[in-house]
Short mmCIF file of C-alpha atoms in Angstrom, two decimals:
data_model
loop_
_atom_site.label_atom_id
_atom_site.label_comp_id
_atom_site.label_asym_id
_atom_site.label_seq_id
_atom_site.Cartn_x
_atom_site.Cartn_y
_atom_site.Cartn_z
CA MET A 1 1.29 6.16 -6.28
CA SER A 2 1.21 5.62 -10.04
CA LYS A 3 0.09 2.46 -11.79
CA LEU A 4 2.64 -0.32 -12.17
CA ASP A 5 4.46 -0.29 -15.53
CA SER A 6 3.81 -3.93 -16.41
CA ALA A 7 6.21 -4.10 -19.37
CA TRP A 8 9.07 -2.66 -17.32
CA ALA A 9 8.31 -4.94 -14.36
CA ILE A 10 8.31 -8.05 -16.53
CA GLN A 11 11.60 -6.98 -18.11
CA GLN A 12 13.19 -6.65 -14.65
CA LEU A 13 11.83 -10.02 -13.54
CA ASP A 14 13.05 -11.72 -16.72
CA GLU A 15 16.51 -10.23 -16.30
CA PHE A 16 16.72 -11.53 -12.74
CA LEU A 17 15.60 -15.00 -13.86
CA HIS A 18 18.16 -14.96 -16.66
CA VAL A 19 21.07 -13.89 -14.47
CA THR A 20 20.27 -16.34 -11.64
CA ALA A 21 19.57 -19.35 -13.86
CA GLN A 22 21.71 -22.44 -13.32
CA VAL A 23 23.57 -23.44 -16.49
CA ALA A 24 26.01 -26.23 -17.32
CA TYR A 25 29.72 -25.44 -17.43
CA ASP A 26 31.00 -24.78 -20.93
CA ASN A 27 33.68 -27.39 -21.52
CA SER A 28 35.39 -26.10 -24.66
CA PRO A 29 36.88 -28.68 -27.06
CA GLY A 30 40.57 -29.24 -26.44
CA SER A 31 40.48 -28.24 -22.79
CA ASP A 32 42.47 -30.42 -20.45
CA VAL A 33 39.99 -29.87 -17.62
CA VAL A 34 36.40 -31.07 -17.75
CA VAL A 35 34.02 -29.57 -15.19
CA PHE A 36 30.70 -31.20 -14.43
CA GLY A 37 27.63 -29.69 -12.83
CA THR A 38 26.10 -26.24 -13.09
CA HIS A 39 26.79 -22.69 -12.05
CA MET A 40 24.80 -19.45 -11.98
CA ARG A 41 24.87 -17.61 -15.30
CA GLY A 42 25.59 -14.18 -13.84
CA GLY A 43 27.64 -12.83 -10.96
CA GLN A 44 26.49 -12.55 -7.37
CA THR A 45 26.80 -8.75 -7.36
CA GLN A 46 24.63 -8.42 -10.46
CA ALA A 47 22.06 -10.77 -8.95
CA ALA A 48 22.00 -8.79 -5.71
CA GLU A 49 21.45 -5.51 -7.57
CA LEU A 50 18.57 -7.01 -9.54
CA ALA A 51 17.13 -8.58 -6.37
CA HIS A 52 16.79 -5.12 -4.83
CA VAL A 53 14.52 -4.11 -7.71
CA VAL A 54 12.49 -7.30 -8.01
CA GLU A 55 11.77 -7.42 -4.28
CA GLN A 56 10.03 -4.04 -4.60
CA ILE A 57 8.08 -5.32 -7.59
CA LEU A 58 7.02 -8.32 -5.51
CA ASP A 59 5.83 -5.96 -2.77
CA ARG A 60 3.49 -4.35 -5.29
CA VAL A 61 2.34 -7.48 -7.11
CA LEU A 62 2.30 -10.06 -4.30
CA PRO A 63 1.66 -8.17 -1.02
CA GLY A 64 2.79 -10.26 1.94
CA TRP A 65 4.89 -12.61 -0.22
CA PRO A 66 6.91 -15.03 1.92
CA ARG A 67 10.37 -13.61 2.39
CA SER A 68 13.27 -15.91 3.17
CA ASN A 69 16.88 -15.66 4.30
CA THR A 70 17.76 -17.50 1.12
CA GLY A 71 20.05 -15.20 -0.80
CA ARG A 72 22.27 -14.30 2.12
CA ASP A 73 24.49 -17.40 2.17
CA LYS A 74 27.25 -16.27 -0.18
CA SER A 75 28.79 -19.72 -0.25
CA ASN A 76 25.81 -21.22 -2.02
CA ASP A 77 25.45 -20.57 -5.75
CA LYS A 78 21.78 -21.54 -5.58
CA ARG A 79 20.94 -19.00 -2.90
CA TRP A 80 18.44 -17.16 -5.11
CA ALA A 81 16.14 -20.18 -5.51
CA HIS A 82 13.42 -18.91 -3.16
CA LEU A 83 13.34 -15.48 -4.76
CA ARG A 84 13.21 -17.04 -8.23
CA GLU A 85 10.04 -18.90 -7.23
CA GLN A 86 8.37 -15.68 -6.10
CA VAL A 87 9.54 -13.85 -9.24
CA ALA A 88 7.96 -16.55 -11.40
CA ARG A 89 4.69 -16.13 -9.50
CA ALA A 90 4.78 -12.35 -9.85
CA LYS A 91 5.45 -12.60 -13.59
CA ALA A 92 2.45 -14.88 -14.03
CA ALA A 93 0.30 -12.53 -11.94
CA ILE A 94 1.21 -9.56 -14.13
CA GLU A 95 0.99 -11.32 -17.49
CA ARG A 96 -2.27 -13.11 -16.75
CA GLU A 97 -4.00 -10.50 -14.58
CA ASP A 98 -6.76 -9.75 -17.09
CA GLU A 99 -7.31 -13.43 -17.87
CA LEU A 100 -7.51 -14.41 -14.21
CA ARG A 101 -9.92 -11.60 -13.44
CA GLU A 102 -12.14 -12.65 -16.34
CA LYS A 103 -12.05 -16.36 -15.56
CA LEU A 104 -12.14 -16.27 -11.78
CA GLY A 105 -14.06 -13.10 -11.04
CA ASP A 106 -17.16 -11.28 -12.15
CA GLY A 107 -15.33 -8.58 -14.06
CA ALA A 108 -16.03 -6.01 -11.34
CA PRO A 109 -13.62 -3.09 -11.04
CA GLN A 110 -10.61 -3.84 -8.84
CA MET A 111 -9.64 -1.55 -5.99
CA ASP A 112 -6.08 -0.21 -6.28
CA ALA A 113 -4.78 0.69 -2.83
CA GLY A 114 -1.99 2.68 -4.45
CA SER A 115 -4.64 5.12 -5.68
CA PHE A 116 -5.96 5.85 -2.19
CA HIS A 117 -5.36 9.33 -0.83
CA PRO A 118 -1.63 9.74 0.00
CA TRP A 119 -2.34 10.43 3.67
CA VAL A 120 -3.81 6.92 3.89
CA TRP A 121 -1.59 4.83 1.64
CA GLU A 122 1.73 6.40 2.61
CA ALA A 123 0.95 5.65 6.25
CA ALA A 124 -0.28 2.13 5.59
CA SER A 125 1.82 0.78 2.71
CA SER A 126 4.90 -0.54 4.54
CA LEU A 127 2.76 -2.44 7.05
CA TRP A 128 0.40 -3.62 4.33
CA HIS A 129 3.22 -5.14 2.29
CA THR A 130 4.29 -7.23 5.27
CA GLY A 131 0.77 -8.52 5.92
CA HIS A 132 0.07 -6.35 8.99
CA PHE A 133 -3.36 -5.27 7.78
CA ARG A 134 -4.83 -4.22 11.13
CA GLN A 135 -1.84 -2.05 11.97
CA ALA A 136 -1.91 -0.58 8.46
CA VAL A 137 -5.48 0.65 9.00
CA HIS A 138 -4.53 1.86 12.48
CA MET A 139 -1.70 4.00 11.09
CA ALA A 140 -3.90 5.34 8.29
CA ALA A 141 -6.47 6.52 10.85
CA ILE A 142 -3.74 8.27 12.84
CA ALA A 143 -2.39 9.93 9.69
CA VAL A 144 -5.79 11.28 8.61
CA ASN A 145 -6.31 12.73 12.09
CA ALA A 146 -2.82 14.27 12.15
CA ASN A 147 -3.15 15.85 8.72
CA THR A 148 -6.56 17.25 9.61
CA GLN A 149 -5.08 18.81 12.76
CA LYS A 150 -2.33 20.30 10.61
CA LYS A 151 -4.76 21.79 8.11
CA LEU A 152 -6.86 23.29 10.88
CA ASP A 153 -3.79 24.26 12.94
CA ARG A 154 -5.33 22.59 15.97
CA ARG A 155 -3.77 20.34 18.60
CA ASP A 156 -6.47 20.79 21.22
CA ALA A 157 -8.93 18.39 19.54
CA SER A 158 -8.57 15.05 17.85
CA GLU A 159 -10.49 12.30 16.09
CA THR A 160 -14.28 12.40 16.64
CA ASN A 161 -14.28 15.78 18.41
CA LEU A 162 -11.93 17.26 15.81
CA PHE A 163 -14.13 16.31 12.87
CA LYS A 164 -17.34 17.36 14.63
CA GLN A 165 -15.90 20.84 15.03
CA ALA A 166 -14.30 20.89 11.57
CA PHE A 167 -17.56 20.12 9.74
CA SER A 168 -19.80 22.03 12.15
CA LEU A 169 -22.27 24.35 10.45
CA ASP A 170 -21.46 27.02 13.03
CA SER A 171 -19.50 30.00 11.80
CA PRO A 172 -15.74 29.85 12.37
CA SER A 173 -14.50 31.46 15.57
CA ALA A 174 -11.19 32.16 17.26
CA GLY A 175 -9.13 28.97 17.25
CA LYS A 176 -11.97 27.06 15.60
CA PRO A 177 -11.78 27.17 11.79
CA ARG A 178 -14.23 25.14 9.72
CA LEU A 179 -13.97 22.93 6.66
CA ARG A 180 -16.44 23.61 3.87
CA LEU A 181 -17.19 20.99 1.23
CA ALA A 182 -19.56 23.21 -0.74
CA VAL A 183 -20.62 26.82 -1.11
CA ASP A 184 -23.09 27.91 1.55
CA ASP A 185 -26.21 28.60 -0.49
CA GLY A 186 -28.52 28.04 2.46
CA SER A 187 -29.86 24.84 0.93
CA ASP A 188 -30.67 21.58 2.70
CA THR A 189 -28.07 19.90 0.47
CA TYR A 190 -25.32 22.11 1.86
CA LYS A 191 -26.39 21.26 5.39
CA SER A 192 -26.72 17.53 4.75
CA ILE A 193 -23.27 17.29 3.14
CA HIS A 194 -21.60 18.62 6.27
CA ARG A 195 -23.78 16.67 8.68
CA GLY A 196 -22.99 13.55 6.67
CA ALA A 197 -19.24 14.22 6.69
CA MET A 198 -19.38 14.76 10.45
CA ALA A 199 -21.31 11.53 11.02
CA PHE A 200 -19.07 9.60 8.63
CA ALA A 201 -15.92 10.67 10.46
CA GLU A 202 -17.48 9.85 13.83
CA GLY A 203 -18.38 6.39 12.57
CA LEU A 204 -14.87 5.70 11.30
CA TYR A 205 -13.18 6.64 14.55
CA ALA A 206 -15.81 5.09 16.84
CA ALA A 207 -16.38 1.82 14.96
CA ILE A 208 -12.98 1.23 13.31
CA ARG A 209 -10.21 3.31 14.89
CA ASN A 210 -11.12 2.73 18.55
CA PRO A 211 -11.40 -1.08 18.34
CA LEU A 212 -8.10 -1.17 16.45
CA ASN A 213 -6.45 0.82 19.21
CA HIS A 214 -7.49 -1.72 21.82
CA ASP A 215 -6.36 -4.91 20.08
CA LEU A 216 -3.63 -4.75 17.48
CA GLN A 217 -2.81 -8.45 17.89
CA GLN A 218 -5.96 -9.82 16.26
CA GLU A 219 -5.36 -9.61 12.53
CA LEU A 220 -7.92 -8.35 10.01
CA GLU A 221 -8.81 -10.16 6.83
CA GLU A 222 -7.14 -8.46 3.87
CA GLN A 223 -10.42 -7.57 2.13
CA VAL A 224 -11.92 -6.10 5.30
CA ALA A 225 -8.80 -4.02 5.90
CA LEU A 226 -8.82 -2.81 2.28
CA GLU A 227 -12.41 -1.62 2.61
CA GLN A 228 -11.55 0.20 5.83
CA LEU A 229 -8.58 1.91 4.19
CA ALA A 230 -10.90 2.98 1.37
CA ALA A 231 -13.27 4.54 3.90
CA PHE A 232 -10.46 6.55 5.50
CA SER A 233 -9.32 7.58 2.02
CA VAL A 234 -12.76 9.09 1.38
CA LEU A 235 -12.52 11.13 4.56
CA ALA A 236 -8.95 12.19 3.79
CA ARG A 237 -9.94 13.43 0.35
CA TRP A 238 -12.85 15.42 1.77
CA VAL A 239 -10.58 17.11 4.29
CA ASP A 240 -7.81 17.77 1.79
CA ASP A 241 -10.20 19.23 -0.81
CA ALA A 242 -12.30 21.23 1.65
CA GLN A 243 -12.02 25.01 1.81
CA LEU A 244 -10.64 26.26 5.11
CA LYS A 245 -12.76 28.96 6.69
CA LYS A 246 -11.31 31.07 9.49
CA GLU A 247 -12.80 33.81 11.65
#
């Protein structure tokens, strides 16, 4: 997933705010009818079209933002009020991102989940945006396993056993291809890389994936879930980049 185009996003948010703003009726001089009160500047169809875009921007900028049924009552001209509040928040988040990071944080690099390996983020993103962090990690773990099975063309092994065999230093055999992260030069480094990858994968599925599988009701903290997604992204990238060795 590419980086958010901040200028474009702000333009879309501004257009939505402009169209859905409440303005006074224009009582032209000489008119026999005087109308008091306000009305929305733009039409409902235009507002709905813009809302489709800004809601996706909100998903990127404010993950888990509180959605509302406001906007579905067509009899109410102020039905976009809730979405306008969230749009204003998103605009501030984009425009003042650098300032907030400088003033509130330590200037450390920020982790962009959209830059995780596609196997991980594509599986997790929809759940992540709705605040289901534990289930997002759960689905990412399943996706990494499934894509590894696909690369190895194996359905007879999964998770810990799959990765143990994939990164095994044994030569490939019938039905048991291997993944190689480096050229076999006989060095201790070559051996340690593959032992480490094997142990890393085992740790992810034993200490993260298995507990998730047993209790999906207990939610994870967002930061904890983000770190776990990052760990699965590392494994996914190793598998994806590895050279497949067959018998």
